[in-house]
PDB file of C-alpha atoms in Angstrom:
ATOM      1  CA  MET W 300     -19.322   6.996   5.752  1.00  0.00           C
ATOM      2  CA  THR W 301     -16.338   6.193   7.986  1.00  0.00           C
ATOM      3  CA  ALA W 302     -13.270   4.876   6.199  1.00  0.00           C
ATOM      4  CA  PRO W 303     -11.607   1.764   7.638  1.00  0.00           C
ATOM      5  CA  LEU W 304      -8.048   2.546   8.776  1.00  0.00           C
ATOM      6  CA  GLY W 305      -5.189   0.134   8.211  1.00  0.00           C
ATOM      7  CA  LEU W 306      -1.704  -0.211   9.694  1.00  0.00           C
ATOM      8  CA  ALA W 307       0.523  -0.670   6.646  1.00  0.00           C
ATOM      9  CA  ALA W 308       3.387  -3.125   6.594  1.00  0.00           C
ATOM     10  CA  LEU W 309       6.039  -0.457   6.060  1.00  0.00           C
ATOM     11  CA  THR W 310       4.949   1.561   9.104  1.00  0.00           C
ATOM     12  CA  VAL W 311       6.083  -1.215  11.461  1.00  0.00           C
ATOM     13  CA  LEU W 312       8.129  -3.384   9.132  1.00  0.00           C
ATOM     14  CA  ASP W 313      10.327  -4.758  11.929  1.00  0.00           C
ATOM     15  CA  THR W 314       7.215  -6.144  13.667  1.00  0.00           C
ATOM     16  CA  PRO W 315       6.333  -9.809  12.908  1.00  0.00           C
ATOM     17  CA  PRO W 316       2.735 -10.513  11.837  1.00  0.00           C
ATOM     18  CA  LEU W 317       1.403 -11.741  15.199  1.00  0.00           C
ATOM     19  CA  GLN W 318       2.730  -8.665  16.986  1.00  0.00           C
ATOM     20  CA  HIS W 319       1.506  -6.495  14.112  1.00  0.00           C
ATOM     21  CA  ILE W 320      -2.036  -7.680  14.872  1.00  0.00           C
ATOM     22  CA  GLU W 321      -1.575  -6.865  18.565  1.00  0.00           C
ATOM     23  CA  LEU W 322      -0.450  -3.319  17.764  1.00  0.00           C
ATOM     24  CA  ALA W 323      -3.402  -2.814  15.420  1.00  0.00           C
ATOM     25  CA  GLU W 324      -5.869  -4.061  18.036  1.00  0.00           C
ATOM     26  CA  ARG W 325      -4.403  -1.911  20.776  1.00  0.00           C
ATOM     27  CA  HIS W 326      -4.551   1.296  18.772  1.00  0.00           C
ATOM     28  CA  GLY W 327      -7.881   0.991  17.000  1.00  0.00           C
ATOM     29  CA  PHE W 328      -6.857   0.013  13.486  1.00  0.00           C
ATOM     30  CA  ASP W 329      -9.392  -1.953  11.473  1.00  0.00           C
ATOM     31  CA  THR W 330      -6.950  -3.726   9.167  1.00  0.00           C
ATOM     32  CA  ILE W 331      -3.286  -4.484   8.606  1.00  0.00           C
ATOM     33  CA  GLY W 332      -1.040  -4.957   5.608  1.00  0.00           C
ATOM     34  CA  LEU W 333       1.601  -7.674   5.543  1.00  0.00           C
ATOM     35  CA  ARG W 334       4.809  -7.753   3.517  1.00  0.00           C
ATOM     36  CA  LEU W 335       5.349 -11.349   2.438  1.00  0.00           C
ATOM     37  CA  LEU W 336       7.901 -10.576  -0.279  1.00  0.00           C
ATOM     38  CA  PRO W 337      10.707  -8.000   0.071  1.00  0.00           C
ATOM     39  CA  ALA W 338      10.461  -4.691  -1.767  1.00  0.00           C
ATOM     40  CA  ALA W 339      14.161  -4.965  -2.580  1.00  0.00           C
ATOM     41  CA  PRO W 340      16.672  -7.819  -2.194  1.00  0.00           C
ATOM     42  CA  GLY W 341      17.785  -8.282   1.391  1.00  0.00           C
ATOM     43  CA  THR W 342      15.049  -6.162   2.952  1.00  0.00           C
ATOM     44  CA  THR W 343      12.556  -7.329   5.579  1.00  0.00           C
ATOM     45  CA  ALA W 344       9.624  -9.570   4.680  1.00  0.00           C
ATOM     46  CA  TYR W 345       7.642 -12.378   6.310  1.00  0.00           C
ATOM     47  CA  PRO W 346       7.274 -15.192   3.735  1.00  0.00           C
ATOM     48  CA  LEU W 347       4.292 -16.971   5.257  1.00  0.00           C
ATOM     49  CA  HIS W 348       3.731 -18.761   1.953  1.00  0.00           C
ATOM     50  CA  GLU W 349       6.935 -20.670   2.725  1.00  0.00           C
ATOM     51  CA  ASN W 350       6.070 -21.424   6.363  1.00  0.00           C
ATOM     52  CA  PRO W 351       2.829 -23.425   6.766  1.00  0.00           C
ATOM     53  CA  GLY W 352       3.078 -23.539  10.548  1.00  0.00           C
ATOM     54  CA  ALA W 353       3.409 -19.780  10.923  1.00  0.00           C
ATOM     55  CA  LEU W 354       0.587 -19.281   8.424  1.00  0.00           C
ATOM     56  CA  ASP W 355      -1.737 -21.617  10.344  1.00  0.00           C
ATOM     57  CA  GLU W 356      -0.941 -19.804  13.587  1.00  0.00           C
ATOM     58  CA  LEU W 357      -1.693 -16.431  12.027  1.00  0.00           C
ATOM     59  CA  VAL W 358      -4.970 -17.599  10.483  1.00  0.00           C
ATOM     60  CA  HIS W 359      -6.035 -18.937  13.888  1.00  0.00           C
ATOM     61  CA  ARG W 360      -5.103 -15.646  15.553  1.00  0.00           C
ATOM     62  CA  LEU W 361      -7.057 -13.606  13.002  1.00  0.00           C
ATOM     63  CA  ALA W 362     -10.162 -15.701  13.622  1.00  0.00           C
ATOM     64  CA  ASP W 363     -10.315 -14.276  17.149  1.00  0.00           C
ATOM     65  CA  SER W 364      -9.428 -10.706  16.217  1.00  0.00           C
ATOM     66  CA  PRO W 365     -11.481  -7.679  15.143  1.00  0.00           C
ATOM     67  CA  VAL W 366      -8.554  -6.795  12.876  1.00  0.00           C
ATOM     68  CA  ALA W 367      -8.468  -8.153   9.325  1.00  0.00           C
ATOM     69  CA  VAL W 368      -5.700  -8.425   6.734  1.00  0.00           C
ATOM     70  CA  PHE W 369      -6.466  -6.001   3.913  1.00  0.00           C
ATOM     71  CA  ASP W 370      -3.413  -6.144   1.651  1.00  0.00           C
ATOM     72  CA  ILE W 371      -0.290  -8.158   1.075  1.00  0.00           C
ATOM     73  CA  GLU W 372       2.978  -7.013  -0.517  1.00  0.00           C
ATOM     74  CA  ILE W 373       4.719  -6.896  -2.920  1.00  0.00           C
ATOM     75  CA  ILE W 374       4.668  -8.169  -6.489  1.00  0.00           C
ATOM     76  CA  ARG W 375       7.128  -6.383  -8.761  1.00  0.00           C
ATOM     77  CA  ILE W 376       6.596  -6.716 -12.516  1.00  0.00           C
ATOM     78  CA  SER W 377       9.926  -6.735 -14.302  1.00  0.00           C
ATOM     79  CA  GLU W 378      11.369  -8.258 -17.459  1.00  0.00           C
ATOM     80  CA  GLY W 379      10.763 -12.014 -17.504  1.00  0.00           C
ATOM     81  CA  PHE W 380       7.734 -11.745 -15.199  1.00  0.00           C
ATOM     82  CA  ASP W 381       5.987 -15.093 -14.608  1.00  0.00           C
ATOM     83  CA  THR W 382       2.612 -15.057 -12.886  1.00  0.00           C
ATOM     84  CA  SER W 383       2.910 -18.701 -11.812  1.00  0.00           C
ATOM     85  CA  THR W 384       5.719 -17.703  -9.452  1.00  0.00           C
ATOM     86  CA  TYR W 385       3.233 -15.731  -7.387  1.00  0.00           C
ATOM     87  CA  ARG W 386       0.460 -18.281  -6.975  1.00  0.00           C
ATOM     88  CA  PRO W 387       1.749 -19.431  -3.548  1.00  0.00           C
ATOM     89  CA  LEU W 388       1.721 -15.798  -2.405  1.00  0.00           C
ATOM     90  CA  LEU W 389      -1.842 -15.295  -3.648  1.00  0.00           C
ATOM     91  CA  GLU W 390      -3.012 -18.577  -2.118  1.00  0.00           C
ATOM     92  CA  THR W 391      -1.624 -17.374   1.196  1.00  0.00           C
ATOM     93  CA  GLY W 392      -3.314 -14.013   0.758  1.00  0.00           C
ATOM     94  CA  ALA W 393      -6.619 -15.744   0.133  1.00  0.00           C
ATOM     95  CA  ARG W 394      -6.232 -17.816   3.311  1.00  0.00           C
ATOM     96  CA  LEU W 395      -5.564 -14.627   5.248  1.00  0.00           C
ATOM     97  CA  GLY W 396      -8.640 -12.978   3.776  1.00  0.00           C
ATOM     98  CA  ALA W 397      -6.621 -10.307   1.966  1.00  0.00           C
ATOM     99  CA  ARG W 398      -8.512  -8.133  -0.500  1.00  0.00           C
ATOM    100  CA  ALA W 399      -5.556  -6.629  -2.385  1.00  0.00           C
ATOM    101  CA  VAL W 400      -1.963  -7.238  -3.384  1.00  0.00           C
ATOM    102  CA  LEU W 401       0.319  -4.268  -3.945  1.00  0.00           C
ATOM    103  CA  VAL W 402       1.943  -4.309  -7.395  1.00  0.00           C
ATOM    104  CA  GLY W 403       4.953  -2.307  -8.577  1.00  0.00           C
ATOM    105  CA  GLY W 404       5.858  -1.811 -12.224  1.00  0.00           C
ATOM    106  CA  ASP W 405       9.573  -2.054 -13.032  1.00  0.00           C
ATOM    107  CA  ASP W 406       9.634  -3.249 -16.646  1.00  0.00           C
ATOM    108  CA  PRO W 407      10.707  -0.333 -18.900  1.00  0.00           C
ATOM    109  CA  ASP W 408       9.002  -1.977 -21.887  1.00  0.00           C
ATOM    110  CA  ARG W 409       5.508  -0.464 -21.542  1.00  0.00           C
ATOM    111  CA  ALA W 410       3.791  -2.975 -23.840  1.00  0.00           C
ATOM    112  CA  ARG W 411       5.306  -5.940 -22.025  1.00  0.00           C
ATOM    113  CA  LEU W 412       4.553  -4.406 -18.616  1.00  0.00           C
ATOM    114  CA  THR W 413       0.937  -3.880 -19.660  1.00  0.00           C
ATOM    115  CA  GLU W 414       0.616  -7.477 -20.867  1.00  0.00           C
ATOM    116  CA  SER W 415       2.198  -8.794 -17.657  1.00  0.00           C
ATOM    117  CA  TYR W 416      -0.185  -6.755 -15.528  1.00  0.00           C
ATOM    118  CA  ALA W 417      -3.173  -8.060 -17.483  1.00  0.00           C
ATOM    119  CA  ARG W 418      -2.059 -11.666 -16.891  1.00  0.00           C
ATOM    120  CA  LEU W 419      -1.517 -10.968 -13.199  1.00  0.00           C
ATOM    121  CA  ALA W 420      -4.986  -9.429 -12.865  1.00  0.00           C
ATOM    122  CA  GLU W 421      -6.504 -12.580 -14.371  1.00  0.00           C
ATOM    123  CA  VAL W 422      -4.692 -14.765 -11.840  1.00  0.00           C
ATOM    124  CA  CYS W 423      -5.501 -12.461  -8.906  1.00  0.00           C
ATOM    125  CA  ALA W 424      -9.184 -12.668  -9.785  1.00  0.00           C
ATOM    126  CA  GLU W 425      -9.068 -16.435  -9.236  1.00  0.00           C
ATOM    127  CA  TYR W 426      -8.190 -15.756  -5.584  1.00  0.00           C
ATOM    128  CA  GLY W 427     -10.625 -12.895  -5.020  1.00  0.00           C
ATOM    129  CA  ILE W 428      -7.743 -10.420  -4.672  1.00  0.00           C
ATOM    130  CA  VAL W 429      -7.327  -7.185  -6.625  1.00  0.00           C
ATOM    131  CA  ALA W 430      -3.988  -6.318  -8.269  1.00  0.00           C
ATOM    132  CA  SER W 431      -3.420  -2.780  -6.974  1.00  0.00           C
ATOM    133  CA  LEU W 432      -0.904  -1.147  -9.303  1.00  0.00           C
ATOM    134  CA  GLU W 433       0.918   1.588  -7.412  1.00  0.00           C
ATOM    135  CA  PHE W 434       2.419   4.473  -9.339  1.00  0.00           C
ATOM    136  CA  MET W 435       5.784   5.671  -7.982  1.00  0.00           C
ATOM    137  CA  PRO W 436       7.829   8.394  -9.695  1.00  0.00           C
ATOM    138  CA  TRP W 437      11.074   6.390  -9.898  1.00  0.00           C
ATOM    139  CA  THR W 438       9.440   3.329 -11.496  1.00  0.00           C
ATOM    140  CA  ALA W 439       8.124   2.435 -14.933  1.00  0.00           C
ATOM    141  CA  VAL W 440       4.684   3.526 -13.645  1.00  0.00           C
ATOM    142  CA  PRO W 441       5.585   7.077 -12.591  1.00  0.00           C
ATOM    143  CA  ASP W 442       2.160   8.700 -12.289  1.00  0.00           C
ATOM    144  CA  ALA W 443      -1.583   8.087 -12.137  1.00  0.00           C
ATOM    145  CA  ARG W 444      -2.129   8.587 -15.867  1.00  0.00           C
ATOM    146  CA  THR W 445       0.347   5.811 -16.671  1.00  0.00           C
ATOM    147  CA  ALA W 446      -1.257   3.494 -14.113  1.00  0.00           C
ATOM    148  CA  VAL W 447      -4.720   4.104 -15.564  1.00  0.00           C
ATOM    149  CA  ASP W 448      -3.457   3.432 -19.090  1.00  0.00           C
ATOM    150  CA  ILE W 449      -1.953   0.087 -18.034  1.00  0.00           C
ATOM    151  CA  VAL W 450      -4.898  -1.023 -15.916  1.00  0.00           C
ATOM    152  CA  SER W 451      -7.402  -0.053 -18.627  1.00  0.00           C
ATOM    153  CA  GLN W 452      -5.896  -2.647 -20.933  1.00  0.00           C
ATOM    154  CA  ALA W 453      -6.526  -5.464 -18.453  1.00  0.00           C
ATOM    155  CA  ASP W 454      -9.892  -7.107 -17.922  1.00  0.00           C
ATOM    156  CA  GLY W 455     -11.944  -8.504 -15.081  1.00  0.00           C
ATOM    157  CA  PRO W 456     -12.696  -7.594 -11.461  1.00  0.00           C
ATOM    158  CA  ALA W 457      -9.074  -7.502 -10.208  1.00  0.00           C
ATOM    159  CA  ARG W 458      -8.134  -4.277 -12.002  1.00  0.00           C
ATOM    160  CA  SER W 459      -7.000  -1.720  -9.444  1.00  0.00           C
ATOM    161  CA  VAL W 460      -4.963   1.473  -9.029  1.00  0.00           C
ATOM    162  CA  LEU W 461      -3.346   2.299  -5.693  1.00  0.00           C
ATOM    163  CA  VAL W 462      -3.054   5.970  -4.736  1.00  0.00           C
ATOM    164  CA  ASP W 463      -0.271   6.820  -2.282  1.00  0.00           C
ATOM    165  CA  ALA W 464      -0.384  10.460  -1.135  1.00  0.00           C
ATOM    166  CA  LEU W 465       3.410  10.738  -1.144  1.00  0.00           C
ATOM    167  CA  HIS W 466       3.671   9.570  -4.754  1.00  0.00           C
ATOM    168  CA  VAL W 467       0.882  11.886  -5.864  1.00  0.00           C
ATOM    169  CA  ASP W 468       2.852  14.784  -4.412  1.00  0.00           C
ATOM    170  CA  ARG W 469       6.206  13.657  -5.878  1.00  0.00           C
ATOM    171  CA  SER W 470       4.900  12.891  -9.379  1.00  0.00           C
ATOM    172  CA  SER W 471       3.173  14.857 -12.131  1.00  0.00           C
ATOM    173  CA  THR W 472      -0.195  13.541 -10.897  1.00  0.00           C
ATOM    174  CA  THR W 473      -2.904  16.142 -10.327  1.00  0.00           C
ATOM    175  CA  VAL W 474      -6.094  16.071  -8.289  1.00  0.00           C
ATOM    176  CA  GLU W 475      -7.934  16.064 -11.623  1.00  0.00           C
ATOM    177  CA  ASP W 476      -6.041  12.914 -12.627  1.00  0.00           C
ATOM    178  CA  LEU W 477      -7.200  11.220  -9.430  1.00  0.00           C
ATOM    179  CA  ALA W 478     -10.801  12.226 -10.039  1.00  0.00           C
ATOM    180  CA  GLU W 479     -10.680  10.567 -13.455  1.00  0.00           C
ATOM    181  CA  ILE W 480      -9.667   7.125 -12.113  1.00  0.00           C
ATOM    182  CA  PRO W 481     -12.715   4.839 -12.438  1.00  0.00           C
ATOM    183  CA  ARG W 482     -14.210   4.441  -8.969  1.00  0.00           C
ATOM    184  CA  GLU W 483     -14.365   0.652  -9.318  1.00  0.00           C
ATOM    185  CA  TRP W 484     -10.577   0.565  -9.699  1.00  0.00           C
ATOM    186  CA  LEU W 485      -9.982   2.243  -6.340  1.00  0.00           C
ATOM    187  CA  HIS W 486      -9.908  -0.208  -3.428  1.00  0.00           C
ATOM    188  CA  TYR W 487      -7.726   1.639  -0.905  1.00  0.00           C
ATOM    189  CA  ALA W 488      -5.316   4.551  -0.616  1.00  0.00           C
ATOM    190  CA  GLN W 489      -2.146   5.108   1.387  1.00  0.00           C
ATOM    191  CA  MET W 490      -1.918   8.065   3.771  1.00  0.00           C
ATOM    192  CA  CYS W 491       1.086  10.042   4.984  1.00  0.00           C
ATOM    193  CA  ASP W 492       2.506  13.538   4.712  1.00  0.00           C
ATOM    194  CA  GLY W 493       5.879  14.551   3.310  1.00  0.00           C
ATOM    195  CA  SER W 494       8.420  17.337   3.499  1.00  0.00           C
ATOM    196  CA  HIS W 495       8.870  20.172   1.028  1.00  0.00           C
ATOM    197  CA  PRO W 496      10.742  21.029  -1.106  1.00  0.00           C
ATOM    198  CA  VAL W 497      10.379  17.729  -2.926  1.00  0.00           C
ATOM    199  CA  PRO W 498      13.622  15.713  -3.310  1.00  0.00           C
ATOM    200  CA  LYS W 499      15.214  16.063  -6.739  1.00  0.00           C
ATOM    201  CA  THR W 500      16.873  12.652  -7.166  1.00  0.00           C
ATOM    202  CA  ASP W 501      15.425   9.148  -7.321  1.00  0.00           C
ATOM    203  CA  ALA W 502      17.693   8.083  -4.466  1.00  0.00           C
ATOM    204  CA  GLU W 503      16.272  10.778  -2.206  1.00  0.00           C
ATOM    205  CA  LEU W 504      12.708  10.118  -3.335  1.00  0.00           C
ATOM    206  CA  ILE W 505      13.154   6.449  -2.386  1.00  0.00           C
ATOM    207  CA  ARG W 506      14.788   7.284   0.940  1.00  0.00           C
ATOM    208  CA  HIS W 507      11.975   9.637   1.889  1.00  0.00           C
ATOM    209  CA  ALA W 508       9.370   7.049   0.868  1.00  0.00           C
ATOM    210  CA  ARG W 509      10.960   4.275   2.919  1.00  0.00           C
ATOM    211  CA  GLU W 510      12.340   6.184   5.898  1.00  0.00           C
ATOM    212  CA  GLU W 511      11.151   9.763   6.275  1.00  0.00           C
ATOM    213  CA  ARG W 512       7.404  10.117   5.845  1.00  0.00           C
ATOM    214  CA  LEU W 513       5.606  12.611   8.059  1.00  0.00           C
ATOM    215  CA  VAL W 514       2.478  12.635  10.227  1.00  0.00           C
ATOM    216  CA  PRO W 515      -0.588  13.916   8.323  1.00  0.00           C
ATOM    217  CA  GLY W 516      -0.854  17.674   8.720  1.00  0.00           C
ATOM    218  CA  THR W 517       2.843  18.251   9.510  1.00  0.00           C
ATOM    219  CA  GLY W 518       4.232  18.340   5.962  1.00  0.00           C
ATOM    220  CA  GLY W 519       3.548  19.995   2.638  1.00  0.00           C
ATOM    221  CA  ILE W 520       1.259  17.524   0.837  1.00  0.00           C
ATOM    222  CA  ASP W 521      -2.238  18.660  -0.105  1.00  0.00           C
ATOM    223  CA  LEU W 522      -3.909  15.751   1.649  1.00  0.00           C
ATOM    224  CA  ARG W 523      -7.343  17.332   1.748  1.00  0.00           C
ATOM    225  CA  GLY W 524      -7.174  17.987  -1.981  1.00  0.00           C
ATOM    226  CA  ILE W 525      -6.123  14.401  -2.682  1.00  0.00           C
ATOM    227  CA  TRP W 526      -8.826  12.880  -0.491  1.00  0.00           C
ATOM    228  CA  SER W 527     -11.472  15.170  -1.928  1.00  0.00           C
ATOM    229  CA  ALA W 528     -10.844  13.472  -5.290  1.00  0.00           C
ATOM    230  CA  LEU W 529     -11.235   9.948  -3.858  1.00  0.00           C
ATOM    231  CA  PRO W 530     -14.478   8.111  -3.040  1.00  0.00           C
ATOM    232  CA  GLN W 531     -15.971   8.713   0.389  1.00  0.00           C
ATOM    233  CA  GLY W 532     -15.306   5.813   2.746  1.00  0.00           C
ATOM    234  CA  LEU W 533     -12.370   4.474   0.699  1.00  0.00           C
ATOM    235  CA  PRO W 534     -10.234   2.298   3.011  1.00  0.00           C
ATOM    236  CA  VAL W 535      -7.063   4.059   4.165  1.00  0.00           C
ATOM    237  CA  SER W 536      -3.740   2.368   4.814  1.00  0.00           C
ATOM    238  CA  ILE W 537      -1.467   4.516   6.977  1.00  0.00           C
ATOM    239  CA  GLU W 538       1.975   3.987   5.451  1.00  0.00           C
ATOM    240  CA  LEU W 539       4.252   6.114   7.551  1.00  0.00           C
ATOM    241  CA  PRO W 540       7.781   4.809   8.167  1.00  0.00           C
ATOM    242  CA  ASN W 541       9.837   7.218  10.257  1.00  0.00           C
ATOM    243  CA  GLU W 542      12.083   5.340  12.640  1.00  0.00           C
ATOM    244  CA  PRO W 543      13.625   8.372  14.407  1.00  0.00           C
ATOM    245  CA  LEU W 544      10.201   9.682  15.413  1.00  0.00           C
ATOM    246  CA  ARG W 545       8.906   6.219  16.234  1.00  0.00           C
ATOM    247  CA  ARG W 546      11.881   5.437  18.471  1.00  0.00           C
ATOM    248  CA  ALA W 547      11.704   8.821  20.182  1.00  0.00           C
ATOM    249  CA  MET W 548       8.012   8.428  21.034  1.00  0.00           C
ATOM    250  CA  GLY W 549       7.736   4.656  21.451  1.00  0.00           C
ATOM    251  CA  ASP W 550       5.293   2.453  19.542  1.00  0.00           C
ATOM    252  CA  ASP W 551       2.206   3.239  21.579  1.00  0.00           C
ATOM    253  CA  ALA W 552       2.462   7.030  21.478  1.00  0.00           C
ATOM    254  CA  TRP W 553       3.583   6.955  17.843  1.00  0.00           C
ATOM    255  CA  LEU W 554       0.697   4.821  16.607  1.00  0.00           C
ATOM    256  CA  ASP W 555      -1.813   6.816  18.641  1.00  0.00           C
ATOM    257  CA  ARG W 556      -0.475   9.976  17.032  1.00  0.00           C
ATOM    258  CA  ILE W 557      -0.593   8.807  13.437  1.00  0.00           C
ATOM    259  CA  ILE W 558      -4.073   7.269  13.647  1.00  0.00           C
ATOM    260  CA  SER W 559      -5.443  10.359  15.409  1.00  0.00           C
ATOM    261  CA  ALA W 560      -3.889  12.679  12.807  1.00  0.00           C
ATOM    262  CA  THR W 561      -5.286  10.559   9.980  1.00  0.00           C
ATOM    263  CA  ARG W 562      -8.795  10.594  11.445  1.00  0.00           C
ATOM    264  CA  LYS W 563      -8.591  14.370  11.829  1.00  0.00           C
ATOM    265  CA  MET W 564      -7.363  14.796   8.265  1.00  0.00           C
ATOM    266  CA  ILE W 565     -10.054  12.722   6.552  1.00  0.00           C
ATOM    267  CA  ALA W 566     -12.971  13.595   8.847  1.00  0.00           C
ATOM    268  CA  PRO W 567     -14.190  16.579   6.762  1.00  0.00           C
ATOM    269  CA  MET W 568     -14.364  14.359   3.661  1.00  0.00           C
ATOM    270  CA  GLN W 569     -16.432  11.724   5.483  1.00  0.00           C
ATOM    271  CA  THR W 570     -19.385  14.064   5.840  1.00  0.00           C
ATOM    272  CA  VAL W 571     -19.379  15.815   2.462  1.00  0.00           C
TER     273      VAL W 571
END
């Protein structure tokens, strides 16, 4: 079973949605991810939920494209989280045909974070979108075991855990932990490689995640081990921001390289 390949928002974050589609079409991606809300204050996002004209134009463009929107970003659950704030985002995602919304957990109160996630999953289900909780070692959801514990206390079809290869490598998560995630909670995974030794501070972990990911097969992450623990055919989002390499090669050569390396990396798992 061949896994659909997606061009993640962060890989070409400076590229507006219409041009993002063009890049995906030109280089053989099946899907794209769009960042509609910033990951941190002042960072790049494309708030289509606040721009009806731009949203209509994008929906029209997608109707004539072989490329589909797979995921939208990013909902961050922190203290004082209110699901109603995110309904416009989810409505927009539904119009775009998105299947998932990326969710980050920032609330240090585990019980409150778990309750907030459960409420969000209920709302996401109304829009046919899964709430993909991503574990990241510097957040309140630092590893796969924590993500599974939180998601297990929600209910309904929108429960979801997002596996990012970089965060598996940088956290205490093991291949065995990945194998124990219920298959129905896995809707896609994010692919990249990363340098070793692993950074020792949160600031460096974040910088590597946002700026210095590596082409699959050129770093120290056990990508084959990770993918062997995931379902065959699971959609893959290539999240690989590395502006120095991208600028040096140019968009076309860079995207050809990362999609080719990803296909080569996951090919043995497709035929197991």
